Every structure is written in C-alpha cells, then in structure tokens.
Amino acid sequence: MATRGSGAAAGSLLAGTGATATIPVAVYATRFSDSYDLLHAGFAVPVAVALGVAALLLARRANRLSALSLEGGPRSGIATAGRVLGVVGLCLAASALVALGVFGLLEYVGSRD
C-alpha cells in the first residue's frame, strides 16, 4: 500500500537525479559535437538549479504529508535521497557557475593585452 506523500517522494528522487546529472551530461555532450563548445554547457546551469529546487520542494512536501498521515511511520528514505541529490545538483550548478565566471574574467583580462 502506498503511503501518503510517496508520489512527492518519487518526484523528488527523479528531480534530484536530473539535477545531479544535468551538468555532467551537458559537459560530456561537448565531446561529441563540433558546434557545441564547453562554454555552451553553461546553458544547463538554470536547468540544474530548477530541478534541484524542485527536488527540495518535493522532498519537503513528502515529509510533511508523511508527518500528517495517521500511520505515523518513519520518514521516507526516498524523500531523503531526493533531498540529498537536489543539494548535490545545486552544488554542481554553483560550481559550474563559478567556473563560467572565472572563464569570463580570464577572457576579459586576456583580451585587454
């Protein structure tokens, strides 16, 4: 029998997995394209952020629904895994954003010479 909030927990896990995989897949895709450079992988940052935030919100919803249920069982490990993957996805997006900022700064300084 499905517990209350299990749909939100599964959605959190799915969104967290997507958030974690977005940046590495975008970077990996640059190896196989002549027109898609590493700099273009930066367009995956907002996607990773959106999926990471969605994972966190869905995990929060699943935990709240689980706490409100009459079963009183332990919290879902699926929601916890979704939350962890969402945080990892947000960290990957933040590091990609920092890398893009450093690249832009180096391009700017290099073009001034």
XYZ file of C-alpha atoms in Angstrom:
113
model
C 0.000 0.000 0.000
C 1.379 3.385 -0.991
C 1.921 5.795 1.844
C 0.797 9.352 1.765
C 3.371 11.546 0.011
C 5.038 8.683 -1.849
C 4.339 10.397 -5.187
C 6.094 13.536 -3.997
C 8.982 11.432 -2.687
C 9.369 9.677 -6.027
C 9.169 13.019 -7.828
C 11.841 14.372 -5.518
C 14.115 11.446 -6.323
C 13.526 11.883 -10.049
C 14.131 15.651 -9.959
C 17.225 15.189 -7.777
C 18.645 12.640 -10.173
C 18.015 15.010 -13.066
C 19.620 17.909 -11.212
C 22.702 15.854 -10.434
C 23.045 14.517 -13.972
C 22.367 17.746 -15.912
C 25.796 19.414 -15.701
C 27.906 16.267 -16.277
C 25.749 15.233 -19.248
C 25.994 18.736 -20.750
C 29.778 18.715 -20.372
C 30.030 15.171 -21.752
C 27.943 16.140 -24.784
C 30.538 18.742 -25.751
C 32.998 15.971 -26.577
C 30.897 14.735 -29.489
C 29.908 17.985 -31.191
C 31.910 20.368 -33.323
C 29.496 23.273 -32.853
C 28.687 22.713 -29.151
C 31.593 24.011 -27.048
C 32.272 23.676 -23.352
C 31.096 27.239 -22.825
C 27.687 26.295 -24.233
C 27.286 23.742 -21.435
C 26.654 26.743 -19.192
C 23.098 26.840 -20.503
C 22.455 23.722 -18.412
C 23.022 25.634 -15.150
C 19.470 27.074 -14.902
C 18.038 23.640 -15.690
C 20.070 22.068 -12.882
C 19.024 24.819 -10.465
C 15.338 24.418 -11.335
C 15.495 20.635 -10.924
C 17.424 20.949 -7.645
C 14.897 23.378 -6.185
C 12.039 21.156 -7.362
C 13.685 18.162 -5.656
C 13.988 20.056 -2.390
C 10.395 21.275 -2.509
C 9.019 17.844 -3.364
C 11.038 16.209 -0.566
C 9.694 18.789 1.849
C 6.152 18.096 0.684
C 6.622 14.332 1.009
C 7.943 14.685 4.543
C 5.071 16.969 5.543
C 2.477 14.614 4.078
C 4.136 11.676 5.806
C 4.078 13.516 9.133
C 0.373 14.291 8.709
C -0.599 10.706 7.956
C -2.164 8.551 10.637
C 0.309 5.751 10.023
C 2.999 7.574 11.973
C 5.742 5.581 10.318
C 9.292 6.746 9.753
C 10.035 9.320 7.119
C 10.598 8.135 3.610
C 14.157 7.320 2.658
C 13.213 8.115 -0.923
C 12.435 11.710 0.031
C 15.731 11.954 1.891
C 17.614 10.626 -1.134
C 15.792 13.145 -3.331
C 16.772 15.949 -0.978
C 20.425 14.880 -0.957
C 20.524 14.597 -4.754
C 18.839 18.011 -5.052
C 21.525 19.586 -2.866
C 24.270 17.857 -4.863
C 22.686 19.137 -8.088
C 22.602 22.684 -6.702
C 26.255 22.404 -5.666
C 27.224 21.209 -9.145
C 25.297 24.110 -10.687
C 27.015 26.574 -8.346
C 30.459 25.211 -9.187
C 29.664 25.392 -12.913
C 28.552 28.986 -12.446
C 31.810 29.839 -10.659
C 33.791 28.156 -13.436
C 31.940 30.202 -16.055
C 32.617 33.374 -14.082
C 36.331 32.630 -13.844
C 36.437 31.807 -17.559
C 34.710 35.099 -18.391
C 37.112 37.015 -16.170
C 40.113 35.359 -17.794
C 38.732 36.071 -21.252
C 38.237 39.724 -20.291
C 41.730 40.108 -18.840
C 43.284 38.267 -21.790
C 41.536 40.488 -24.327
C 42.890 43.676 -22.754
C 46.512 42.888 -23.694
